[in-house]
mmCIF file of C-alpha atoms and ligand atoms in Angstrom:
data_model
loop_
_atom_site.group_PDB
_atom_site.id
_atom_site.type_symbol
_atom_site.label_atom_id
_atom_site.label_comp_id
_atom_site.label_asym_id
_atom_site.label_seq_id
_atom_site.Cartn_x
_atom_site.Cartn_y
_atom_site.Cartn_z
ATOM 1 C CA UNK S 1088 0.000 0.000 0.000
ATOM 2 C CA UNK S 1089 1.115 3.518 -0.733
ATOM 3 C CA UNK S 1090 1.495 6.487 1.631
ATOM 4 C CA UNK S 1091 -1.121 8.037 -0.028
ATOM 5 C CA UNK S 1092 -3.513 5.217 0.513
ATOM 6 C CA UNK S 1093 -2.569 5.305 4.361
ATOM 7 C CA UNK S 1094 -3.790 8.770 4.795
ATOM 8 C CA UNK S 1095 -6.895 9.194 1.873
ATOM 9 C CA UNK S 1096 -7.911 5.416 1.665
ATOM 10 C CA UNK S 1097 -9.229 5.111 -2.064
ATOM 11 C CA UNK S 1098 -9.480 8.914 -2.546
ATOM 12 C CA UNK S 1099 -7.279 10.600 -5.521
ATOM 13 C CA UNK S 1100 -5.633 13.268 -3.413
ATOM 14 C CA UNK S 1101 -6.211 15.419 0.273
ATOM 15 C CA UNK S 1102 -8.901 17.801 -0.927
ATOM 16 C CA UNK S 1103 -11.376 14.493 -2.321
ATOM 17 C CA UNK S 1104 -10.532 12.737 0.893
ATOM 18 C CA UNK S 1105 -11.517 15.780 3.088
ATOM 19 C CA UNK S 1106 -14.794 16.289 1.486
ATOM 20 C CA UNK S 1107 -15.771 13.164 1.645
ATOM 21 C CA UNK S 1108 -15.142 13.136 4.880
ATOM 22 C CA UNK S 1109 -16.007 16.244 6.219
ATOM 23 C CA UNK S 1110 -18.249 15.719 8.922
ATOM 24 C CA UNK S 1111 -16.234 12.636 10.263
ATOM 25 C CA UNK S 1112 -14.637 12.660 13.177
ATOM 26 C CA UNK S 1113 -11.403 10.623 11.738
ATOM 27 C CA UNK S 1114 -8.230 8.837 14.474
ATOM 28 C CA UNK S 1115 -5.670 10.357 13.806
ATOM 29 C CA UNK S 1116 -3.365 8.470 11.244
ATOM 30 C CA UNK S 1117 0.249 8.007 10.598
ATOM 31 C CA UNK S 1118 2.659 7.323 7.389
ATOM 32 C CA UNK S 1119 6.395 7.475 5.807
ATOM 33 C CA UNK S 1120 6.475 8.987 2.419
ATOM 34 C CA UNK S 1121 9.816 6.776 1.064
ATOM 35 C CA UNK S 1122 12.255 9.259 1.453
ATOM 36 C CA UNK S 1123 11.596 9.222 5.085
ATOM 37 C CA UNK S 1124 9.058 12.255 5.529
ATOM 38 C CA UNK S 1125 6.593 11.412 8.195
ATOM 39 C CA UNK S 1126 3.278 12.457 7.363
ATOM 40 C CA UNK S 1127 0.306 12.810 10.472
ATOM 41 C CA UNK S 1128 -3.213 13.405 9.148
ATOM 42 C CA UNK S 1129 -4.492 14.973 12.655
ATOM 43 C CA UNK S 1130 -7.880 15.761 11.914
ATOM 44 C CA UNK S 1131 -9.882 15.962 8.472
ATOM 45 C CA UNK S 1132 -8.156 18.497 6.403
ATOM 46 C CA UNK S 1133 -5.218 18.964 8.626
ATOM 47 C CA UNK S 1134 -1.189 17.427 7.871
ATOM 48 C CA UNK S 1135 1.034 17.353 9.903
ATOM 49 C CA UNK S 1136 4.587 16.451 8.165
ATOM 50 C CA UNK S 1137 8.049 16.734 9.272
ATOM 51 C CA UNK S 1138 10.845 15.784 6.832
ATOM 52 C CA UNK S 1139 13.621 13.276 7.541
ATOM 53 C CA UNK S 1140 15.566 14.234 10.580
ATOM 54 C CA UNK S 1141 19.048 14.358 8.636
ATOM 55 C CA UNK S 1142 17.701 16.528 5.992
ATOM 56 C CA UNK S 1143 19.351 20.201 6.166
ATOM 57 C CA UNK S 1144 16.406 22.908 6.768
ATOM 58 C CA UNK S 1145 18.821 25.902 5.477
ATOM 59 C CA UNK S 1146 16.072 28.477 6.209
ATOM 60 C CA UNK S 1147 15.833 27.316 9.616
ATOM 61 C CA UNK S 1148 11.781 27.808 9.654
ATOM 62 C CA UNK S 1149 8.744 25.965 10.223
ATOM 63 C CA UNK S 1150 5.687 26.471 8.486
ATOM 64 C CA UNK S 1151 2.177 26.588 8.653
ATOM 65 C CA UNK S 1152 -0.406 27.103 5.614
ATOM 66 C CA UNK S 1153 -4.125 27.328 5.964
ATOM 67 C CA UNK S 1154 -6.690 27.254 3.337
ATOM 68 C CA UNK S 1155 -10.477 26.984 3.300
ATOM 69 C CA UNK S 1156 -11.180 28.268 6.894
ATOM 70 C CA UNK S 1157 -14.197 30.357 4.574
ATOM 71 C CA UNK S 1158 -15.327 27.248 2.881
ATOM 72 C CA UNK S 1159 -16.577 28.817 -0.900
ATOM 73 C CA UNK S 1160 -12.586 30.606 -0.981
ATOM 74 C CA UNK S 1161 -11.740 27.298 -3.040
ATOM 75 C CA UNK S 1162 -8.560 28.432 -5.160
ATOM 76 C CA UNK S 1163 -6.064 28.429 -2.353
ATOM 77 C CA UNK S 1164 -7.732 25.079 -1.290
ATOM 78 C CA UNK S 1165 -6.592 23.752 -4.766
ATOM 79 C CA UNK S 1166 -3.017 25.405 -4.831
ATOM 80 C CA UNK S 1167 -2.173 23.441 -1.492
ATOM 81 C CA UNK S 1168 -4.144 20.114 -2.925
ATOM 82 C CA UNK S 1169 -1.717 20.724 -5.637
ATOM 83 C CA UNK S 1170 1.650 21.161 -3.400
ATOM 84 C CA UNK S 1171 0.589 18.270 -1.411
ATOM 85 C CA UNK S 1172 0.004 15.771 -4.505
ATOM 86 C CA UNK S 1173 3.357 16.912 -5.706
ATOM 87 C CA UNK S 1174 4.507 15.700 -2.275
ATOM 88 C CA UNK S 1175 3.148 12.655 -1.904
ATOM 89 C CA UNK S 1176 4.439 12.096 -5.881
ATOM 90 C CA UNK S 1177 8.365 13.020 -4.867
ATOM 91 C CA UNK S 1178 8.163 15.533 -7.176
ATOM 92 C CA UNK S 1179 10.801 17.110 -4.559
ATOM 93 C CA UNK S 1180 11.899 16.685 -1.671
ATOM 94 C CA UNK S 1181 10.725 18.529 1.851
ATOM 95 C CA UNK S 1182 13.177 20.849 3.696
ATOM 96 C CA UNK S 1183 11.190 21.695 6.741
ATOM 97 C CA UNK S 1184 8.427 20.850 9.094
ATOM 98 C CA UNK S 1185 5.331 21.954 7.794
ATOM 99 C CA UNK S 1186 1.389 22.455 8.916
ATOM 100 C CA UNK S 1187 -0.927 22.339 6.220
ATOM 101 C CA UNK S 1188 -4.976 23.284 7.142
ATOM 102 C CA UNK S 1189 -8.157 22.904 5.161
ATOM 103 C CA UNK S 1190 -9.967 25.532 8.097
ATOM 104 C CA UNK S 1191 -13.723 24.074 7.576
ATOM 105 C CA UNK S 1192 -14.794 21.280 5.458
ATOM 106 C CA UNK S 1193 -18.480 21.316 5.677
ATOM 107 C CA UNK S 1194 -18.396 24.496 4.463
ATOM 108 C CA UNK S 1195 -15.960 23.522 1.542
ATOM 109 C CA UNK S 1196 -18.818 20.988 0.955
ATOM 110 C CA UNK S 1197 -21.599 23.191 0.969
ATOM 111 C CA UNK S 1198 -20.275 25.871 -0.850
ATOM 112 C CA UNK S 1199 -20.619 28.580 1.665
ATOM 113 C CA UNK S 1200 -18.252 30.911 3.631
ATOM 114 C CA UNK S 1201 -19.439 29.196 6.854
ATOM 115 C CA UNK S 1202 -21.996 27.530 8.367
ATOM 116 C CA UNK S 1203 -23.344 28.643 11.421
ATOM 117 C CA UNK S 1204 -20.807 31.593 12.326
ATOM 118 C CA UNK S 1205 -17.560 33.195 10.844
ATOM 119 C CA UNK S 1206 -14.624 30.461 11.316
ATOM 120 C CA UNK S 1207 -12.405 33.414 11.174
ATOM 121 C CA UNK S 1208 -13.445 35.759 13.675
ATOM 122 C CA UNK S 1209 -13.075 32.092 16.713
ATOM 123 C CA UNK S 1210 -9.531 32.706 17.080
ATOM 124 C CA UNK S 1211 -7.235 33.329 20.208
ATOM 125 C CA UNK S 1212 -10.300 31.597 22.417
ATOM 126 C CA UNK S 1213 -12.779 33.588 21.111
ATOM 127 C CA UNK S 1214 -14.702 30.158 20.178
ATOM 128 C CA UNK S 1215 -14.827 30.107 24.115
ATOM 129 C CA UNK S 1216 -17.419 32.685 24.246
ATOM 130 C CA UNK S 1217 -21.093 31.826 25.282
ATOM 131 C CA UNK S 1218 -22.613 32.821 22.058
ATOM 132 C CA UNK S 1219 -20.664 30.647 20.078
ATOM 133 C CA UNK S 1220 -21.078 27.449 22.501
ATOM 134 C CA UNK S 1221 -21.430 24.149 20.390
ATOM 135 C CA UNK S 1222 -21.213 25.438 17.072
ATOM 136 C CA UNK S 1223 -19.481 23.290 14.973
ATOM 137 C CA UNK S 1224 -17.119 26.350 13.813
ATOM 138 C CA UNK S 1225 -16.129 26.501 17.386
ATOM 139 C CA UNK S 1226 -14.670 23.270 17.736
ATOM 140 C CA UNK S 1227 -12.397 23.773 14.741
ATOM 141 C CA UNK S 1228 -11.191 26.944 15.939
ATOM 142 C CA UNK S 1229 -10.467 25.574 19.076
ATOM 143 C CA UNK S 1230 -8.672 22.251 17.705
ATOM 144 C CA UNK S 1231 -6.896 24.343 14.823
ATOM 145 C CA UNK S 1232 -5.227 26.573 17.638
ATOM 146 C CA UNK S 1233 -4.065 23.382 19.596
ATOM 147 C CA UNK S 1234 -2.773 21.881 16.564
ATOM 148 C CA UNK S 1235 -0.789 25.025 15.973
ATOM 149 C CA UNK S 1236 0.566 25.151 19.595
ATOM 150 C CA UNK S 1237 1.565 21.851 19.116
ATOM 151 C CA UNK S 1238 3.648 22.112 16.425
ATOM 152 C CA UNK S 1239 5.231 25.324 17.547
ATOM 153 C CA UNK S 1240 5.848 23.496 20.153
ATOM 154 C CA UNK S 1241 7.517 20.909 18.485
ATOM 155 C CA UNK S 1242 9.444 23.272 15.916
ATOM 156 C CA UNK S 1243 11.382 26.017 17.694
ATOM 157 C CA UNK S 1244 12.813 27.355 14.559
ATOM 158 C CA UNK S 1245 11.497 30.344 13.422
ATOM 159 C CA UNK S 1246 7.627 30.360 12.879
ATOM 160 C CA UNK S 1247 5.611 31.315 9.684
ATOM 161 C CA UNK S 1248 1.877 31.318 9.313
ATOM 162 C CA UNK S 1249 0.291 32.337 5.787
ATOM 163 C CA UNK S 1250 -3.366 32.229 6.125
ATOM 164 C CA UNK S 1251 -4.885 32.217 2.291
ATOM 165 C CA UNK S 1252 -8.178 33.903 1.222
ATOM 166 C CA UNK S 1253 -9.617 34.777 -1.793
ATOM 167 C CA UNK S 1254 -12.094 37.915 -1.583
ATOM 168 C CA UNK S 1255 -16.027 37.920 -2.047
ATOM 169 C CA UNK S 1256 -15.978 41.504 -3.809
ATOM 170 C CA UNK S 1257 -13.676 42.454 -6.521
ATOM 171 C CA UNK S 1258 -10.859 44.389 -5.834
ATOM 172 C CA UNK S 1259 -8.735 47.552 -6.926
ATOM 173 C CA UNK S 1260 -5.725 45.501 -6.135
ATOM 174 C CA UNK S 1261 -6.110 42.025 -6.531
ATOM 175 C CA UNK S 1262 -3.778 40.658 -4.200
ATOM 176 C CA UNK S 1263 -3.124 41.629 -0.731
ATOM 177 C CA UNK S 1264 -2.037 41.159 2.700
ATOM 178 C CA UNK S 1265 -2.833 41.847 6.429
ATOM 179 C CA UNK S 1266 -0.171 42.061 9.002
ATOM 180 C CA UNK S 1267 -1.646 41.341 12.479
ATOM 181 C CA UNK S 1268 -1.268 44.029 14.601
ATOM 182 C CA UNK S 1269 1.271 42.981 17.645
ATOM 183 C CA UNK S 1270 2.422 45.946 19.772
ATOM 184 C CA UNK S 1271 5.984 47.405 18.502
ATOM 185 C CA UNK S 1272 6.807 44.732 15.929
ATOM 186 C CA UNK S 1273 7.567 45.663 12.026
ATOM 187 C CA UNK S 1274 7.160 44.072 8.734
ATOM 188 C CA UNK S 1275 10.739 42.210 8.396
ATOM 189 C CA UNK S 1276 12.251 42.502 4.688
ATOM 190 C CA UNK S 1277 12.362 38.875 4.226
ATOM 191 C CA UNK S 1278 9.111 38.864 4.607
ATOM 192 C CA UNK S 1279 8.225 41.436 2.259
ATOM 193 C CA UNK S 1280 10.240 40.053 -0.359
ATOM 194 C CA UNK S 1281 8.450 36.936 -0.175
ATOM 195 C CA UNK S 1282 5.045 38.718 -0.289
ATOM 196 C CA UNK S 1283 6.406 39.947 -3.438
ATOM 197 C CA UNK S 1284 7.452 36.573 -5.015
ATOM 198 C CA UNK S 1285 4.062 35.722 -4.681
ATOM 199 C CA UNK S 1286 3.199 38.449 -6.554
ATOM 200 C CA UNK S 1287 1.408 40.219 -3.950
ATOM 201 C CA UNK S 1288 1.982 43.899 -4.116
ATOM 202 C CA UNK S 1289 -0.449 45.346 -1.088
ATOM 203 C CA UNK S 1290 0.605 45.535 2.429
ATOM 204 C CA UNK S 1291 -2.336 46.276 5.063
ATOM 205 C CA UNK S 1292 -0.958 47.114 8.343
ATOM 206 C CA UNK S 1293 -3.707 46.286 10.420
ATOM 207 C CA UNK S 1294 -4.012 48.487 14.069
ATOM 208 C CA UNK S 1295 -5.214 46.439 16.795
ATOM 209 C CA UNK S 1296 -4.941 42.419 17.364
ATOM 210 C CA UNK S 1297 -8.292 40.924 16.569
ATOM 211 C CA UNK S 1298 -9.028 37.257 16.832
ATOM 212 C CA UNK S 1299 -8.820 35.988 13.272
ATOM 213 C CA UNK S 1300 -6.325 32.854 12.918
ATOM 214 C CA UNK S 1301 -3.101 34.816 11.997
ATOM 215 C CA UNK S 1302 -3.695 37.251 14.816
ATOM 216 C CA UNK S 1303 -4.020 34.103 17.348
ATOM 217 C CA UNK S 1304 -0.785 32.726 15.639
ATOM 218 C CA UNK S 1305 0.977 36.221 15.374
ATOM 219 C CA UNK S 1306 -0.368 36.873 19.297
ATOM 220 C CA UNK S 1307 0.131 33.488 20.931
ATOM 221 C CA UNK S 1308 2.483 31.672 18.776
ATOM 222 C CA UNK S 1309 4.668 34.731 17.928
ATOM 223 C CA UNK S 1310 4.946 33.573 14.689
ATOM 224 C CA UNK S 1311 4.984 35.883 11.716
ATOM 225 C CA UNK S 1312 1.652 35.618 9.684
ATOM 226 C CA UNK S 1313 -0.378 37.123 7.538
ATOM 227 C CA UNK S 1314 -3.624 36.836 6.425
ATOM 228 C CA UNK S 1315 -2.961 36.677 2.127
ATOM 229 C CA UNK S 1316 -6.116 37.786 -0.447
ATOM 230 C CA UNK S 1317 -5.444 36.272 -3.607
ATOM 231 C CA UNK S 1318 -8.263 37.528 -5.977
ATOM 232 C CA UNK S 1319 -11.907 36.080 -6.130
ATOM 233 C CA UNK S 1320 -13.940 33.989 -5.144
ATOM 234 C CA UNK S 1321 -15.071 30.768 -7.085
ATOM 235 C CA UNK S 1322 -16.702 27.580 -6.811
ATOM 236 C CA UNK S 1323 -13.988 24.393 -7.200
ATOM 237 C CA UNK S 1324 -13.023 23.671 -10.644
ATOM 238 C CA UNK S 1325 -13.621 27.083 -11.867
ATOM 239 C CA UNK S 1326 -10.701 28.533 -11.161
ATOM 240 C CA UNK S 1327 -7.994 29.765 -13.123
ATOM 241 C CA UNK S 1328 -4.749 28.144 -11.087
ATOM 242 C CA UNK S 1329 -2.848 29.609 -13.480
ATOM 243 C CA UNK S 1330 -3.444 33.096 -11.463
ATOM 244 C CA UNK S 1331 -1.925 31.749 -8.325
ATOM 245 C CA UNK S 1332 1.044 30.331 -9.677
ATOM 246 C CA UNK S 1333 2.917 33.277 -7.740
ATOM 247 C CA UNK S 1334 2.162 31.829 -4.135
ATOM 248 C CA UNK S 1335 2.306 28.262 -5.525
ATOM 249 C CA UNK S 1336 6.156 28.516 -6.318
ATOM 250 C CA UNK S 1337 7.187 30.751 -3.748
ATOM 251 C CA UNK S 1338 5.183 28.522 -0.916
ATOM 252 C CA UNK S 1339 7.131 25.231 -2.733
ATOM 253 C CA UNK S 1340 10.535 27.314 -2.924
ATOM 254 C CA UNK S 1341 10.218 28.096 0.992
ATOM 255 C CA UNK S 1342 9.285 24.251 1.368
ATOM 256 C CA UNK S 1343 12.294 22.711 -0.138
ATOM 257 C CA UNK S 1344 14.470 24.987 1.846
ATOM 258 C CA UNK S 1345 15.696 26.885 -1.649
ATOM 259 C CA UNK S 1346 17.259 30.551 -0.561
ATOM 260 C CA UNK S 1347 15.244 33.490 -1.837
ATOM 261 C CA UNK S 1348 15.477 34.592 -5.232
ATOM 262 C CA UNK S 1349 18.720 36.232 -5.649
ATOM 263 C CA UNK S 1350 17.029 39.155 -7.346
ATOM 264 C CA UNK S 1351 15.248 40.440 -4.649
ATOM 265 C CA UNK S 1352 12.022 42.546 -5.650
ATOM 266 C CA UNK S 1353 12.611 46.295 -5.121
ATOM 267 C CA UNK S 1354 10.704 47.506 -1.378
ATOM 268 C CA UNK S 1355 9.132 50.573 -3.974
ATOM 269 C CA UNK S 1356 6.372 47.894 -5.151
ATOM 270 C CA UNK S 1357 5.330 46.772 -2.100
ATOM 271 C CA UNK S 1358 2.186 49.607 -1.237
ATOM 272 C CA UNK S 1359 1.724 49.482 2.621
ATOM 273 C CA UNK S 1360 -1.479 50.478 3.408
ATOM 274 C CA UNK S 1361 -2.332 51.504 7.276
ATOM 275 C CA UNK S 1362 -5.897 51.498 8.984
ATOM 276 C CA UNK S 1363 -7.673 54.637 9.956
ATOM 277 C CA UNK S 1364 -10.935 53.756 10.970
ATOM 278 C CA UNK S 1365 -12.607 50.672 12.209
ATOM 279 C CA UNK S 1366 -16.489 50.191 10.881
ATOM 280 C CA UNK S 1367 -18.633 48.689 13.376
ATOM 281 C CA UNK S 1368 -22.239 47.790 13.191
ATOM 282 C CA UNK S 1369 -23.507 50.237 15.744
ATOM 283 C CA UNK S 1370 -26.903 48.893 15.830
ATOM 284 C CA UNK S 1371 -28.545 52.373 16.547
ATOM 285 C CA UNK S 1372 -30.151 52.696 13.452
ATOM 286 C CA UNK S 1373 -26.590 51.840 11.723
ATOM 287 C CA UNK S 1374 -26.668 53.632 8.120
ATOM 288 C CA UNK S 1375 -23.551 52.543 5.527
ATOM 289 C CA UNK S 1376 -23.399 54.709 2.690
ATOM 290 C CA UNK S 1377 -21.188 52.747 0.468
ATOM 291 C CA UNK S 1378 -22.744 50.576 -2.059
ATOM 292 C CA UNK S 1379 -22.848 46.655 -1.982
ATOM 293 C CA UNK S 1380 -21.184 46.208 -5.163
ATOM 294 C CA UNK S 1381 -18.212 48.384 -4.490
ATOM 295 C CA UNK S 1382 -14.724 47.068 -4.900
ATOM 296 C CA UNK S 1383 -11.589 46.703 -2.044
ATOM 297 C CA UNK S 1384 -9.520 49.684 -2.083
ATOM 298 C CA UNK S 1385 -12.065 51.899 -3.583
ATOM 299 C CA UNK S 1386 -11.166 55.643 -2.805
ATOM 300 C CA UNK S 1387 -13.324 57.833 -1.151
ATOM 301 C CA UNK S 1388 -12.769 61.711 -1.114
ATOM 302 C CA UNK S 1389 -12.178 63.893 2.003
ATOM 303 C CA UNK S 1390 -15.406 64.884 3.839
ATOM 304 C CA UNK S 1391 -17.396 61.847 2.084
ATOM 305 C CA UNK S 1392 -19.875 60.055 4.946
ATOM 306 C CA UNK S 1393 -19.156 56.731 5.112
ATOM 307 C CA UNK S 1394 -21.753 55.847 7.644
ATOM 308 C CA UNK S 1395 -23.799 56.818 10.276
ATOM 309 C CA UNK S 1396 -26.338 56.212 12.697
ATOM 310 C CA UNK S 1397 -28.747 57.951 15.154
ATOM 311 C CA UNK S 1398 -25.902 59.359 17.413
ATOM 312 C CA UNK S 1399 -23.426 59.636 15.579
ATOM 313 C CA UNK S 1400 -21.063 59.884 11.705
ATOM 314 C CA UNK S 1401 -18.138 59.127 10.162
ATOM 315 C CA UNK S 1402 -16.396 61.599 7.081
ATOM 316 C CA UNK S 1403 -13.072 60.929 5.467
ATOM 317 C CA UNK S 1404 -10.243 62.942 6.926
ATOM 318 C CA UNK S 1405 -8.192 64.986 5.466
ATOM 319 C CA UNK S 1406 -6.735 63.040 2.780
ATOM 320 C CA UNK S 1407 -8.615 60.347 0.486
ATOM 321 C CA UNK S 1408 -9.610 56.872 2.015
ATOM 322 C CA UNK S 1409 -10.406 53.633 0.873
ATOM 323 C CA UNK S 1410 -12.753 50.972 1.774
ATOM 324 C CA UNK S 1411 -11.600 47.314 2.045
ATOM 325 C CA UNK S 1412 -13.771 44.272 3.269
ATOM 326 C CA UNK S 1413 -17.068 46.701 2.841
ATOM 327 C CA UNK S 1414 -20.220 44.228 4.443
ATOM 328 C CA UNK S 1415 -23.233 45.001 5.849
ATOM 329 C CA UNK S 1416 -24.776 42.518 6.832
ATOM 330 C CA UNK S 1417 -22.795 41.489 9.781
ATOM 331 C CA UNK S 1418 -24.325 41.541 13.624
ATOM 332 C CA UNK S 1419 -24.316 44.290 16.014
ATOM 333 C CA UNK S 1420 -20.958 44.996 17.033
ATOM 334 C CA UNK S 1421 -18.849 43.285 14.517
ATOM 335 C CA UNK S 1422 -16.777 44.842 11.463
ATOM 336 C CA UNK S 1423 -18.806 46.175 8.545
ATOM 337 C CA UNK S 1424 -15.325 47.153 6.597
ATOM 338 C CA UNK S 1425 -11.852 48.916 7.293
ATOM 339 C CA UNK S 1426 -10.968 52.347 5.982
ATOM 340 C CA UNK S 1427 -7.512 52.830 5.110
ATOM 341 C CA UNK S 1428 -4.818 55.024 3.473
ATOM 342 C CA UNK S 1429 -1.368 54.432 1.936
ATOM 343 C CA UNK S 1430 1.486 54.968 5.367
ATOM 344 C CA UNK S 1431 3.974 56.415 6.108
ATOM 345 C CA UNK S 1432 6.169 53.780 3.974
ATOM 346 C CA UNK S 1433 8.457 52.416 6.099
ATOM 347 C CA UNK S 1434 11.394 50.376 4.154
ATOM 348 C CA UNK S 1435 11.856 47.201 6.507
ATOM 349 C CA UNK S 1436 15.452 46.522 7.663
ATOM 350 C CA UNK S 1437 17.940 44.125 5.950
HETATM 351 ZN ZN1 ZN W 579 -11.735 34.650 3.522
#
């Protein structure tokens, strides 16, 4: 029997096996790839894999990828399918330990972002809260943030965590990137440069830690993550890969333990965006004034109301604003969209 038959039985690869089995509670299950990678399928959806101990790991890191933690955000899902096949083929050979997350397979299977509440907004033991109490979202949070701990735990080199979306609305710029907000820590230039090998060009600096899963890994893992757009969302099958070939090879050039590219991309392309103003569903008669169909990063002049409600308004400062993750229809209290402005660019440090 193959490796791949350990872990996916009769399936053709991860992603068939996962929805097949997404509302199984699975053991978890062990195997040796034949160069001596050990390979741990934890949970549905989730790998844990750690390549042969004699192997060199010349970047000294330890990674973790997650995909799919909003179920319909299927191209990202694919691209790590398709690093994982490659895998499991020997198309190359693994350089360091890696964590690789589908975040919520019965939404993958139903097609939806989530099903009873926001995967993404569970993190750093949020999913402890009384409202969300047995919802099946909460349970994955809480497992996904043990499963990280654990293999921080068992990794001490130096932690990555790329968390990979694609976006509901179009967008202005159609790749981008949040930095968790962690008090007094910068962008480093390594990580900047790989931003731009995947061919993302947008840098949000986000203001204040939230509890999405690369703030819990940024707050409580101290690991440096980012939340990564990578255009729009799509059902499976319908996408074009061929779009996301920029975080496919630079996520398989960081796996084998190849050095960066030794042209490194110019810090001038890389547009850091900071946020000015947090929208929040007031619930007092909460008014938004931008319309449903606009795109991310669409600019909004000085004095322009954004929203308001009975108390209470918001205008655009002094200098022009844009609107990124604009939605409504969120409850009282949570984020109806982030208005932001190009910083202060700060070059990171070599
Ligand atoms: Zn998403």
């Amino acid at each position: 029997m193959s490796a791949k038959h350990d872990l996916f039985g009769t399936h053709s690869d991860w992603l068939t096996h996962t929805l097949d089995n997404a509302n199984a509670s699975l053991p978890e299950t062990k195997t040796v790839l034949p160069d001596g990678t050990r390979i741990s399928r934890k949970s549905v959806g989730v790998l844990d894999i750690v390549p042969p101990a004699k192997r060199n790991n010349p970047n000294a890191e330890a990674i973790i990828v997650s995909a799919g933690v909003h179920g319909n955000e299927t191209a990202p899902v694919e691209v790590l399918n398709g690093l994982v096949s490659e895998l499991f083929e020997g198309a190359w050979e693994l350089a360091c330990p890696l964590l690789l997350i589908l975040g919520n397979p019965p939404a993958m299977v139903a097609g939806e972002r989530f099903m009873e509440v926001n995967l993404n907004r569970l993190f750093d033991s949020a999913h402890g809260r009384s409202e969300y109490k047995g919802l099946t979202e909460s349970a994955r949070a809480q497992f996904l943030e043990e499963a990280c701990r654990q293999f921080a735990m068992a990794n001490p080199q130096a932690l990555c965590h790329y968390d990979l979306h694609t976006a509901i609305r179009p967008s202005l710029r159609e790749r981008f990137a949040l930095y968790p907000f962690v008090e007094g820590r910068k962008a480093p230039a390594d990580q900047c440069d790989f931003l731009l090998e995947s061919e993302v060009e947008t840098l949000l600096l986000q203001h204040k830690s939230g509890t999405t899963f690369s703030s819990f890994s940024s707050s409580a893992l101290k690991a440096e993550s980012f939340t990564i757009e990578l255009g729009k969302v799509r059902p499976f099958g319908q996408n074009d890969l061929g779009r996301f070939s920029g975080i496919r090879d630079a996520l398989r050039r960081r796996f084998r333990g190849q050095p960066a590219p030794s042209v490194q991309a110019p810090f001038d392309r890389l547009t850091v965006f900071e946020v000015v103003h947090e929208i929040l569903n007031t619930g007092k008669n909460f008014r938004f004034h931008v319309p449903d169909d606009v795109a991310n990063f669409t600019e909004y002049q000085p004095g322009t109301v954004i929203w308001e409600d009975d108390e209470t308004s918001y205008r655009v400062g002094h200098s022009p604003e844009a609107i990124v993750f604009p939605n409504p229809l969120v409850p009282v209290g949570q984020r109806v969209g982030l208005m932001v402005r190009p910083g202060r660019f700060q070059v990171p440090a070599r």
